[in-house]
Short mmCIF file of C-alpha atoms and ligand atoms in Angstrom, two decimals:
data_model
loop_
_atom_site.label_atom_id
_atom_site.label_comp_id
_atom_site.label_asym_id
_atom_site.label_seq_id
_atom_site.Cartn_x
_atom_site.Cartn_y
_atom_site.Cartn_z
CA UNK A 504 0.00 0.00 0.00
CA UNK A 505 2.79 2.19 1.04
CA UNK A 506 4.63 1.77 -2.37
CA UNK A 507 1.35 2.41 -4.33
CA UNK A 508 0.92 5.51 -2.46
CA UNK A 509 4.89 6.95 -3.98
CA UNK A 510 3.87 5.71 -7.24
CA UNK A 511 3.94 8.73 -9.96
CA UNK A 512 3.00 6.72 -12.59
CA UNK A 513 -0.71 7.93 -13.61
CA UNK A 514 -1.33 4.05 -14.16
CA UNK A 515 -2.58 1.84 -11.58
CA UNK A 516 -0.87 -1.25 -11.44
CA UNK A 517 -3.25 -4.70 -11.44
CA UNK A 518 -2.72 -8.11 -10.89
CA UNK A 519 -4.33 -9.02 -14.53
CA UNK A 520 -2.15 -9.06 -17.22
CA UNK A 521 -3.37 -6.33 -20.46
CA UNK A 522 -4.81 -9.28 -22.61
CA UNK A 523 -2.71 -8.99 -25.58
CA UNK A 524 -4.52 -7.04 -28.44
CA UNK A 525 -6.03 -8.42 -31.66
CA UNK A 526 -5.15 -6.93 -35.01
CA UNK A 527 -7.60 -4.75 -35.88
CA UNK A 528 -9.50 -5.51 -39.78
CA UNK A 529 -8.49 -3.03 -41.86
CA UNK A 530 -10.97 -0.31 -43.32
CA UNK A 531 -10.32 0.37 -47.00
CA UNK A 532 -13.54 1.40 -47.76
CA UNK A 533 -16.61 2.91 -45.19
CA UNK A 534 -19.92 2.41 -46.33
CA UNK A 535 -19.55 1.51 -49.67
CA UNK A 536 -17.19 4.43 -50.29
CA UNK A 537 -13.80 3.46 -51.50
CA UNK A 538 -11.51 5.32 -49.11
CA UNK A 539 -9.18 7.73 -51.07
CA UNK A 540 -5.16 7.47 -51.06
CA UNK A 541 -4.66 10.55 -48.65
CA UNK A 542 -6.43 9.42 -46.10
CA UNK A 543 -4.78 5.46 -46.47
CA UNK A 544 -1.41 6.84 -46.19
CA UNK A 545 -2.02 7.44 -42.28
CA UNK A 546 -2.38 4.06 -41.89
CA UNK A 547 -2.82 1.73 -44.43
CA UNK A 548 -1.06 -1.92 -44.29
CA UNK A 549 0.45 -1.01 -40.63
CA UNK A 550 -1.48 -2.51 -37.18
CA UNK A 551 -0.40 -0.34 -33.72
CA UNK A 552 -1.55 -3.75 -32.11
CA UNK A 553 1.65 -5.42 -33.39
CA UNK A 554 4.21 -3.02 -32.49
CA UNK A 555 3.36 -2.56 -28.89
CA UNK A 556 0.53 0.18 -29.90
CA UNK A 557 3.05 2.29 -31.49
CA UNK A 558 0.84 4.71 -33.35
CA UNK A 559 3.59 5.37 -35.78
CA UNK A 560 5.69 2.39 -37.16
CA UNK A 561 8.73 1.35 -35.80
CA UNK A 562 12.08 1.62 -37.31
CA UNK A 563 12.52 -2.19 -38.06
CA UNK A 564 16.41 -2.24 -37.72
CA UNK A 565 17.49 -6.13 -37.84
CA UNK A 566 19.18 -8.10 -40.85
CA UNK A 567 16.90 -11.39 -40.01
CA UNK A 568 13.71 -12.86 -38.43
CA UNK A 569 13.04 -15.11 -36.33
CA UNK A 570 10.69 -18.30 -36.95
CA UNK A 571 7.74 -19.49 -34.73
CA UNK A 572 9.04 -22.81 -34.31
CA UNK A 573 11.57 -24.92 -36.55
CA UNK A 574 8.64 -26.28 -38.49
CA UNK A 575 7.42 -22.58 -39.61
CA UNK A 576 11.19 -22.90 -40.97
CA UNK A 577 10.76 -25.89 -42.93
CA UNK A 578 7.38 -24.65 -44.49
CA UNK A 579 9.00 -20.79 -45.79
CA UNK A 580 11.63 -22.83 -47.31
CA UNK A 581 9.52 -25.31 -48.85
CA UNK A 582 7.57 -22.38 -50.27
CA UNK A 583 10.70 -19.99 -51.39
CA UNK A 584 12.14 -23.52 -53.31
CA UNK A 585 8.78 -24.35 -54.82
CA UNK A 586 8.63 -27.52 -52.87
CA UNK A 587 5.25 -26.34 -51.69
CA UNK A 588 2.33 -25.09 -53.51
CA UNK A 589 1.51 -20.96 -53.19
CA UNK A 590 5.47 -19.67 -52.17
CA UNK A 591 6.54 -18.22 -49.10
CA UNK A 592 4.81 -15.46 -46.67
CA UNK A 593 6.38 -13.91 -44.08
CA UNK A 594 9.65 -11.94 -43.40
CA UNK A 595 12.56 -14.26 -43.07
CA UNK A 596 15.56 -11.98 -44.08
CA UNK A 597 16.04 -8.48 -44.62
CA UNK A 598 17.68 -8.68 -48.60
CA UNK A 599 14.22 -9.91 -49.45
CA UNK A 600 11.49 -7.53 -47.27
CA UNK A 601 11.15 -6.27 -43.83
CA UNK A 602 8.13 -4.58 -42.20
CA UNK A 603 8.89 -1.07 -42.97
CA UNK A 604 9.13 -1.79 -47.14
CA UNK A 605 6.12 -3.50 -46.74
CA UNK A 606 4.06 -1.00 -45.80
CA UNK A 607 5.53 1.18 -48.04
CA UNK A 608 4.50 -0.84 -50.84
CA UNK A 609 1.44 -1.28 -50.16
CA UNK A 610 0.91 2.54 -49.57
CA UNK A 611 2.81 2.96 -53.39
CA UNK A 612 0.45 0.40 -54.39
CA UNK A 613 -2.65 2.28 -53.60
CA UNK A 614 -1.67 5.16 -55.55
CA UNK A 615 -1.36 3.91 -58.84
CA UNK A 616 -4.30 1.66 -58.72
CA UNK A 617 -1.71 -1.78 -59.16
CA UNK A 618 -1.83 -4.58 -57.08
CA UNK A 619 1.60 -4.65 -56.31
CA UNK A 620 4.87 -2.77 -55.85
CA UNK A 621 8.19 -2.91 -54.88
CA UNK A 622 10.59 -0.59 -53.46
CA UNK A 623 14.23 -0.01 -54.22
CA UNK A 624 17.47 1.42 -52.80
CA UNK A 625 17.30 3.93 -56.07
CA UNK A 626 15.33 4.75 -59.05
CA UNK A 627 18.23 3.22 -61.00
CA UNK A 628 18.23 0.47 -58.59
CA UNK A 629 14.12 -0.34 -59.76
CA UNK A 630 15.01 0.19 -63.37
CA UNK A 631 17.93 -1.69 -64.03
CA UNK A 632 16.42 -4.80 -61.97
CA UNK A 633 13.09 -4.58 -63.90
CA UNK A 634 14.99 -4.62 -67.20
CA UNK A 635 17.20 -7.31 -65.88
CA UNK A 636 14.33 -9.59 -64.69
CA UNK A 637 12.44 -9.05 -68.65
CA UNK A 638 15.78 -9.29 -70.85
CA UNK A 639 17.37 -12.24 -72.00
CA UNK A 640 20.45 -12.49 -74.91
CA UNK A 641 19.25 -11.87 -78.18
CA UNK A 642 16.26 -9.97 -76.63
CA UNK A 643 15.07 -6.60 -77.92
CA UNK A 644 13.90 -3.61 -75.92
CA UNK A 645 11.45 -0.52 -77.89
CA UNK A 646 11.86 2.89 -76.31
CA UNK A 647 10.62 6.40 -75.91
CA UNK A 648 13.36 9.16 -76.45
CA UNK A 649 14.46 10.62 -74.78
CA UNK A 650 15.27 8.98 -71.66
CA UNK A 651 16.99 9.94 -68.76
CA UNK A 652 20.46 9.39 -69.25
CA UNK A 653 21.12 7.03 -66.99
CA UNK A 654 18.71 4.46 -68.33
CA UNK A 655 18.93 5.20 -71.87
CA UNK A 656 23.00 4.57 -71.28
CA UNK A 657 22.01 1.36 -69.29
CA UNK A 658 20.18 0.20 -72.24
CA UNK A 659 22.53 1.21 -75.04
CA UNK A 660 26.26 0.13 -73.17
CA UNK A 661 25.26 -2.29 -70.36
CA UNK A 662 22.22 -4.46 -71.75
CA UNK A 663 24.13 -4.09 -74.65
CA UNK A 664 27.39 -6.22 -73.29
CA UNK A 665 24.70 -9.18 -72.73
CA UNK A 666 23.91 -8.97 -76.72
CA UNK A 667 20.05 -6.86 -75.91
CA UNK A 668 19.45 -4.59 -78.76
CA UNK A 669 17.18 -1.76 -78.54
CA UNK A 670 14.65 0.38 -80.88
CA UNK A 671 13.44 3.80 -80.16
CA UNK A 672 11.22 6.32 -81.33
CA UNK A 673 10.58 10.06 -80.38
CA UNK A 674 8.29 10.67 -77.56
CA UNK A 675 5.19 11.77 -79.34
CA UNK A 676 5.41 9.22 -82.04
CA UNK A 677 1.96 8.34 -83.85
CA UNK A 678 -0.02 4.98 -83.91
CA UNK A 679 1.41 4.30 -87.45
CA UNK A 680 5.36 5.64 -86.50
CA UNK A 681 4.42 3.05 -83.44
CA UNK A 682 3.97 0.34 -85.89
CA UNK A 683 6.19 0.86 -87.89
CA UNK A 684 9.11 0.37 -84.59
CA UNK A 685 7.69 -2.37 -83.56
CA UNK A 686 7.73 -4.31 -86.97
CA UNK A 687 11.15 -2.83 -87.08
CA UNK A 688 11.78 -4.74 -83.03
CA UNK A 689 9.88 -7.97 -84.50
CA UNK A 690 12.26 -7.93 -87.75
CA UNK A 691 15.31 -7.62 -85.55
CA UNK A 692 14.30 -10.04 -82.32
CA UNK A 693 13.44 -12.75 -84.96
CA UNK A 694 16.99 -12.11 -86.99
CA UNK A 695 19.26 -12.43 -83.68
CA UNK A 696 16.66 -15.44 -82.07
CA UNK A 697 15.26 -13.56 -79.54
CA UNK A 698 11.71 -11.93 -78.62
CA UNK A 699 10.44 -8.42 -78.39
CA UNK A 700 11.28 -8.44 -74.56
CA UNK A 701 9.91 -5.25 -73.35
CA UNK A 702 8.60 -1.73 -74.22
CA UNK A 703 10.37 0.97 -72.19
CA UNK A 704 8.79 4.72 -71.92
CA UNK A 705 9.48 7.99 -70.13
CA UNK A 706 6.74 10.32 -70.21
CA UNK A 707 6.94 13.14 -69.62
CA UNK A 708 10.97 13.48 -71.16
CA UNK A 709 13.23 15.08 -69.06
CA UNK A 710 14.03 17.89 -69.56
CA UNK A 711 11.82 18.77 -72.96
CA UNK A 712 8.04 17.55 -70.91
CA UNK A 713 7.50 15.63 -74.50
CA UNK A 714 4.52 13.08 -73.76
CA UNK A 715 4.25 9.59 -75.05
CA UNK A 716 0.80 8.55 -76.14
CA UNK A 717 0.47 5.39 -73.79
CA UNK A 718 -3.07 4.73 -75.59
CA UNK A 719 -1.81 4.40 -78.70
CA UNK A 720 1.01 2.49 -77.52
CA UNK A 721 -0.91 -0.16 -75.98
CA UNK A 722 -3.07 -0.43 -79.11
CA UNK A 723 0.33 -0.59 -81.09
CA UNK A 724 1.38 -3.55 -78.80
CA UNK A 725 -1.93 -5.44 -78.71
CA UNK A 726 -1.77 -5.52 -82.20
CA UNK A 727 1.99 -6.49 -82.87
CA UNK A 728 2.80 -8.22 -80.29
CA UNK A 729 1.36 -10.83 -77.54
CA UNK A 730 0.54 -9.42 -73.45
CA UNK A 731 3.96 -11.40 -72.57
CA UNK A 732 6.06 -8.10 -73.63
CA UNK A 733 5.07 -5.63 -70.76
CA UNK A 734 4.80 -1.79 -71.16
CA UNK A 735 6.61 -0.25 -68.66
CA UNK A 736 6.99 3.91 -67.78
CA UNK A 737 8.60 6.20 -66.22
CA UNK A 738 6.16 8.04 -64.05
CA UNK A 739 8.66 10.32 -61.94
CA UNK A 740 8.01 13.61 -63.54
CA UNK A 741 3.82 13.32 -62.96
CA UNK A 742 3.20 10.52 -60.64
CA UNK A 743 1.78 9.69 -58.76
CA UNK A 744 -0.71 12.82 -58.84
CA UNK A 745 -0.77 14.29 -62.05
CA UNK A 746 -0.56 10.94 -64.30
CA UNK A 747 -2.19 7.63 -64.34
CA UNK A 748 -0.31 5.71 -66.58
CA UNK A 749 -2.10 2.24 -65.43
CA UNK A 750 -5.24 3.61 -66.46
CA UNK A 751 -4.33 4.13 -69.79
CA UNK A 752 -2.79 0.91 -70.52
CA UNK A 753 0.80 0.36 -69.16
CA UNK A 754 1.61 -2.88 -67.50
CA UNK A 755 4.25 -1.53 -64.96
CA UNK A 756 5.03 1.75 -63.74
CA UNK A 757 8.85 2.93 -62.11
CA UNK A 758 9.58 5.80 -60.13
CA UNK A 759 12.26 8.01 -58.96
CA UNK A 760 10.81 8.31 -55.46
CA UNK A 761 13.91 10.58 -55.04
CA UNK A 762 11.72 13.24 -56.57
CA UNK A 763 8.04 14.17 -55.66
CA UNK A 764 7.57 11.54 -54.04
CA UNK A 765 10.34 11.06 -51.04
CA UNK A 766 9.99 14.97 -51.75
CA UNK A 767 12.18 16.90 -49.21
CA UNK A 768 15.87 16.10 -51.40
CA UNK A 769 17.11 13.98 -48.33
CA UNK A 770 16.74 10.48 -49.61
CA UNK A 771 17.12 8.43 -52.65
CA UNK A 772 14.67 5.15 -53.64
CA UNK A 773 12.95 3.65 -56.50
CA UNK A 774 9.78 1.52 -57.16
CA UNK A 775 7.81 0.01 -59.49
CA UNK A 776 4.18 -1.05 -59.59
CA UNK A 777 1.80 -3.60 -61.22
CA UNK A 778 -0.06 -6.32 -61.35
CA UNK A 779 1.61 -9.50 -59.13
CA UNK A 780 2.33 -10.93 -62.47
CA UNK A 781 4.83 -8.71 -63.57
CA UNK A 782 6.54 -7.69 -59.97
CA UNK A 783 6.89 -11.88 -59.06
CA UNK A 784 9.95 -11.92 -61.79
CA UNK A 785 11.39 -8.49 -60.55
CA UNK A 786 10.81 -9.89 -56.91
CA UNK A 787 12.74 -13.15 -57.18
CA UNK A 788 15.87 -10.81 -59.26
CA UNK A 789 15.62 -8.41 -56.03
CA UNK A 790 15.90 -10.94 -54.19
CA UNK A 791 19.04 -12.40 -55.43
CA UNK A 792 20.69 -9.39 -56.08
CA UNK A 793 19.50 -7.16 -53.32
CA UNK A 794 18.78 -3.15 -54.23
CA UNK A 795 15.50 -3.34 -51.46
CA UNK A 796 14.88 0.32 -49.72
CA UNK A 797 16.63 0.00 -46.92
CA UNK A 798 14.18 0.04 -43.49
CA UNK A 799 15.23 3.45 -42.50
CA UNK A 800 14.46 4.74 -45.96
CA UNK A 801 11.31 2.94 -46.34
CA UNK A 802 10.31 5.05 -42.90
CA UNK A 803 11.14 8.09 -44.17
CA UNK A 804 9.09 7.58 -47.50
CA UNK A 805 6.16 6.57 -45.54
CA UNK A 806 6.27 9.72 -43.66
CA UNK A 807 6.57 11.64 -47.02
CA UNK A 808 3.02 9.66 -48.15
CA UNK A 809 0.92 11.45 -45.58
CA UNK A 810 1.57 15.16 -47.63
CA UNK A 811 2.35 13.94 -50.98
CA UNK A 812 -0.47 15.65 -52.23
CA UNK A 813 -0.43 18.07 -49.88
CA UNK A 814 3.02 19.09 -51.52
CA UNK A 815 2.27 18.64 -54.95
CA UNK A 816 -1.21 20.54 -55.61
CA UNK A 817 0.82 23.12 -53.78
CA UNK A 818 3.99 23.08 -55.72
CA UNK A 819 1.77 22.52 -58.72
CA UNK A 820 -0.22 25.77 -58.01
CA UNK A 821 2.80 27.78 -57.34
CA UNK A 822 4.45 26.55 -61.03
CA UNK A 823 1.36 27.91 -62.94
CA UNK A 824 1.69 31.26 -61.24
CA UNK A 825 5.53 31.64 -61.83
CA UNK A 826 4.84 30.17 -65.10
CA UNK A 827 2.22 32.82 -66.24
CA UNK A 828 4.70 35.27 -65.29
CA UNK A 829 7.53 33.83 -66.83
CA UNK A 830 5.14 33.48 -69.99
CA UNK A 831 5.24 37.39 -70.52
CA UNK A 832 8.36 38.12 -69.35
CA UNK A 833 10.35 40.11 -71.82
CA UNK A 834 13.64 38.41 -71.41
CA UNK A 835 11.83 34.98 -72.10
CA UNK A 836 12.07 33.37 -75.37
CA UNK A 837 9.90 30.48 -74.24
CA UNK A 838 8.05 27.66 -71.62
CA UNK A 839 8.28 24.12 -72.13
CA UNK A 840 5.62 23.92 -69.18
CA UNK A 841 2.68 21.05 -69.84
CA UNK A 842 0.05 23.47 -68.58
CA UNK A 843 1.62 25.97 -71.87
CA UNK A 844 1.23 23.19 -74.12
CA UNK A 845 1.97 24.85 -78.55
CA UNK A 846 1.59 21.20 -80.11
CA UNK A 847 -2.10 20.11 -80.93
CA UNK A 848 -0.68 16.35 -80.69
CA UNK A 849 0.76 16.65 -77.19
CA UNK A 850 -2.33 18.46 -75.98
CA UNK A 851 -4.52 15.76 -77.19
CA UNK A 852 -1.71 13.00 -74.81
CA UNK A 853 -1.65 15.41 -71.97
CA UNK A 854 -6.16 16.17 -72.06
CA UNK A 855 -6.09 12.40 -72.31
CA UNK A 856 -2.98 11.33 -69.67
CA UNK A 857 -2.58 14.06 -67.29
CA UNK A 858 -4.35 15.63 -64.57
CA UNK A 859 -2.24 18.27 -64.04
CA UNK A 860 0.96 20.36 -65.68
CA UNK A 861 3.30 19.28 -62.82
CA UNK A 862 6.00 21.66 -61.58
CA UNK A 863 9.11 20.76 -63.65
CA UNK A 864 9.61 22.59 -66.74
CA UNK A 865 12.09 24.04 -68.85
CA UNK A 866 12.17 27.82 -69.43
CA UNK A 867 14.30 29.39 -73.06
CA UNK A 868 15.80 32.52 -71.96
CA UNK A 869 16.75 34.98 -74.97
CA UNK A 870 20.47 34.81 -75.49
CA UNK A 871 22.53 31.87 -74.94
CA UNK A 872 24.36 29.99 -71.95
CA UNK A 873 26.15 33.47 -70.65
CA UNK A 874 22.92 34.65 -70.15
CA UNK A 875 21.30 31.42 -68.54
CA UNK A 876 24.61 31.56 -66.07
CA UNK A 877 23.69 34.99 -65.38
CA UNK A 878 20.07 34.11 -64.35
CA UNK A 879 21.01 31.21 -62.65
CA UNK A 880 23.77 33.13 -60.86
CA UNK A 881 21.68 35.81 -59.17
CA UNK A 882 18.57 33.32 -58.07
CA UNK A 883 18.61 33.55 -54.52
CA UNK A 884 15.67 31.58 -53.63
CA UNK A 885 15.77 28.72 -56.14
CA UNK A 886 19.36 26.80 -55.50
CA UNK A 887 21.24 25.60 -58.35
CA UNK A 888 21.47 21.93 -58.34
CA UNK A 889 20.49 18.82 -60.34
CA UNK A 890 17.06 16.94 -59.51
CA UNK A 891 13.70 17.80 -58.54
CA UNK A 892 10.55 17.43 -57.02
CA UNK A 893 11.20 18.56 -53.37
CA UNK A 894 10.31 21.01 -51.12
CA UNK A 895 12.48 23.96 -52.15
CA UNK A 896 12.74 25.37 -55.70
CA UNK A 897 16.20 23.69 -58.12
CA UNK A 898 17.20 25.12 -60.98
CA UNK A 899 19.73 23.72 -63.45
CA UNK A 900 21.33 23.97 -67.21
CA UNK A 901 20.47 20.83 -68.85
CA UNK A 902 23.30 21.40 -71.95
CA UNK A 903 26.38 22.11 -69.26
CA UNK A 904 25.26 20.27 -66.26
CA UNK A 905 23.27 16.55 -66.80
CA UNK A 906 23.33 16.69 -70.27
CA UNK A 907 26.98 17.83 -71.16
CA UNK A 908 27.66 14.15 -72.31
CA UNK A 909 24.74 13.65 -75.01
CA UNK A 910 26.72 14.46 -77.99
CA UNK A 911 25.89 17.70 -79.72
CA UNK A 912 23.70 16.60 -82.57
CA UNK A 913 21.68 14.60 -80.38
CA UNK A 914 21.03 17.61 -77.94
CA UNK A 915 19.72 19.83 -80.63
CA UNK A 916 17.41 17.15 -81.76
CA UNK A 917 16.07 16.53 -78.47
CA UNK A 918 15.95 20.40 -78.17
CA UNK A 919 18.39 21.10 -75.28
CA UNK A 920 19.26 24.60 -76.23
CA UNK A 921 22.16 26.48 -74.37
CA UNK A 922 19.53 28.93 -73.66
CA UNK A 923 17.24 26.23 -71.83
CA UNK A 924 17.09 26.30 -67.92
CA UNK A 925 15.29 23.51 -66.02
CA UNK A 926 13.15 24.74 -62.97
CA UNK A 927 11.45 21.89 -60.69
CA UNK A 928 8.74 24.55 -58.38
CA UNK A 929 8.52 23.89 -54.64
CA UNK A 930 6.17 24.51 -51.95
CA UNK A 931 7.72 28.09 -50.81
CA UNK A 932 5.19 30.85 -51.20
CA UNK A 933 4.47 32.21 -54.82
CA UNK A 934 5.11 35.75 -54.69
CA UNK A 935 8.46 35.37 -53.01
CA UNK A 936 9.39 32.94 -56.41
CA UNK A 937 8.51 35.58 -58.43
CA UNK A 938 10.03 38.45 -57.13
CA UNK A 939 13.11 35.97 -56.78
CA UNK A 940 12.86 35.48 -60.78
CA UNK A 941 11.98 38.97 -61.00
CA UNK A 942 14.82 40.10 -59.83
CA UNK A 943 17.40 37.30 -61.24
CA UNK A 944 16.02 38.56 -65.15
CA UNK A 945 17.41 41.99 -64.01
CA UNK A 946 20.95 40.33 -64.00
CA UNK A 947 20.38 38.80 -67.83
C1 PLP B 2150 12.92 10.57 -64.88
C2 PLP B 2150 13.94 9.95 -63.97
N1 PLP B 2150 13.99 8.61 -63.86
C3 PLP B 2150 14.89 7.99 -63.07
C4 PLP B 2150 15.81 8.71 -62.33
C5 PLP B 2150 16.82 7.98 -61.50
O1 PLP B 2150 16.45 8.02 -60.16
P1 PLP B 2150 17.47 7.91 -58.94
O2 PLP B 2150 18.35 9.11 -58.99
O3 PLP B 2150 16.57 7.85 -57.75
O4 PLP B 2150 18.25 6.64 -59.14
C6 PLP B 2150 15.79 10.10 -62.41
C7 PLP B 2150 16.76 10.90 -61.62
O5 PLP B 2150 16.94 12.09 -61.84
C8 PLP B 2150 14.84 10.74 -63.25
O6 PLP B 2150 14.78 12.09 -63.37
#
């Protein structure tokens, strides 16, 4: 009695154990009503019951798990060998899952309407994997161009080495320029032995915002080819807000989560979603070869979920303002800004694709790259650096900076002018960007 009496805790201590807590069913839908992505990102695919009522998750920081019992064992590895019908379920090492990239995968899921996803250590990371797990020698891969670099060299010098040709065409290629490159694939899959292995697209390009019709694709690919060849995009520059690319008939989409997503520039991860039958090949590669999120990571993207879209209808917003004033800015030769859009065949892809102009865009100055340097030179809001998508406002010069290696010719084709600057919009308020670009023009 005595010791209860000095007890500060606010608790009262009983003889009866706290019976241990059931897992609660999960609500995905209320009423009929199909709950919307913002509001399963607080909780979706996580139970507090199971972590001690943590209302957040945990940090899951451990290399292994351990098994119920040595028969549990048995049956996981009876599933992971095939030995057993339906494969394995559960964590049993942290190369292949862990708690904290499951959640986050199912969150990723959600937004792009797939049934699956899977989370990597970079964007490169999800790429190179995915094109790994669909490509075999003698193989052939049909692009959009451009690509980012990075991919488009992975595809040209490394697939190449294990004898994987590729095709490509120019972002807003028509239904017939379509079939015509994949007759072209067919001709030269069926030459070297191989198949037709995979169709590879990027839309919107970085940095010229050209859109890929993903329609027309699909219809080019039903008709050419059989479902086995998956379409696959590169959602980074809309997704997962302001494009849908499931919806309009890609098999698998792959992210940067890097950029909008991850969103504050202090992390870098990949994904990709899709139905189970595309990720289970890309699963089993991960899991040989490793490239998983890493727990911490996977934590910090699932705290970046809850204002996703929070941060991009805001960053979003503030590009069309800065935009409009950019638009009728003396010094300013031009926008490549999808809410701008000249082309009547990329604003028939982008009333069809997008739901929104996203906040990367590429702005012409008059003059050359003396008087981009001077622009960039006096920003004092936006920071000069590479990437985009987070909180804060990045601007770069494509031809001096990421895209000093594309040869020349190839630059001027894709339209990277010395006098282009790329501009990726944060959340900061509007009318301090504009007096901030404002007052940089002054300097040009
Ligand atoms: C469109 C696009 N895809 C993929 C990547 C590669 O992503 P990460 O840097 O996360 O590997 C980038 C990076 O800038 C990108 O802009």
């Amino acid at each position: 009695m005595q010791e209860a009496h000095f007890m500060t805790d606010a608790v009262d201590s009983t003889d009866t154990p706290t019976p241990r807590r059931k897992p609660k069913p999960e609500a995905t839908t209320i009423a009929g009503r199909k709950l919307k992505p913002s509001t399963l990102m607080m909780g979706h695919g996580f139970d507090p019951a199971l972590s001690e009522g943590s209302l957040k998750a945990p940090i899951f920081l451990t290399s292994t798990f351990a098994f119920e019992n040595a028969a549990a064992g048995k049956r996981h590895f009876e599933g992971i060998t095939g030995k057993r019908e339906g494969g394995a379920e559960g964590l049993v090492y942290s190369r292949f899952n862990g708690p904290n990239q499951e959640i986050l995968e199912d969150r990723l899921a959600i937004w792009d309407g797939a049934e699956d996803a899977l989370s990597f250590s970079s964007g490169m990371t999800a790429i190179t994997v995915l094109m790994l797990a669909y490509c075999s020698a003698n193989d052939v891969i049909v692009h959009s161009g451009p690509l980012y670099a990075a991919t488009e060299g992975f595809v040209a010098k490394v697939l190449a080495k294990y004898g994987v040709k590729y095709v490509d065409f120019p972002a807003g290629a028509t239904r017939q320029q379509l079939d015509d490159v994949l007759a072209r694939a067919k001709d030269m899959a069926s030459e070297s032995g191989g198949k037709v292995a995979m169709i590879y697209l990027e839309s919107p390009g970085n940095p010229t915002n050209a859109l890929v019709d993903v329609e027309a694709v699909k219809d080019a690919r039903d008709a050419a080819l059989d479902w086995s060849c998956p379409i696959a995009i590169d959602n980074t520059f809309l997704g997962p807000l302001w494009q849908r690319p499931l919806d309009h008939g890609a098999d698998i989409v792959c992210y940067s989560l890097t950029k909008y997503v991850g969103g504050h520039s202090d992390l870098v991860a990949g994904s990709i979603a899709g139905d189970k039958k595309w990720m289970d090949p890309v699963r089993a590669l991960r899991n040989t070869m490793g490239g998983i999120a890493d727990p911490n990571t996977a934590w910090m993207l699932l705290r970046s979920l809850e204002t996703v879209e929070l941060r991009m209808q805001r960053a979003g917003e503030n590009a069309a303002k800065v935009c409009e004033f950019l638009a009728r800015h003396p010094k300013v030769e031009g926008l490549g800004y999808l809410g701008m859009i000249k082309d009547a065949r990329q604003q028939d892809i982008y009333d069809r694709h997008c739901l929104g102009a996203g906040s990367t865009f590429s702005v012409f100055i008059k003059g050359g790259e003396q008087e981009c340097f001077a622009f960039l030179d006096a920003l004092r809001i936006a920071k000069l650096a590479v990437s985009l998508g987070g909180t804060e406002t990045l601007a770069s010069h494509p031809a001096s900076m990421t895209h000093l290696s594309v040869p020349e010719g190839r630059r001027t084709e894709l339209g990277i002018s010395d006098n282009l600057v790329r501009i990726s919009i944060g959340i900061e308020d509007p009318d301090d960007l504009i007096a901030d670009f404002e007052q940089a023009l002054t300097k040009v």
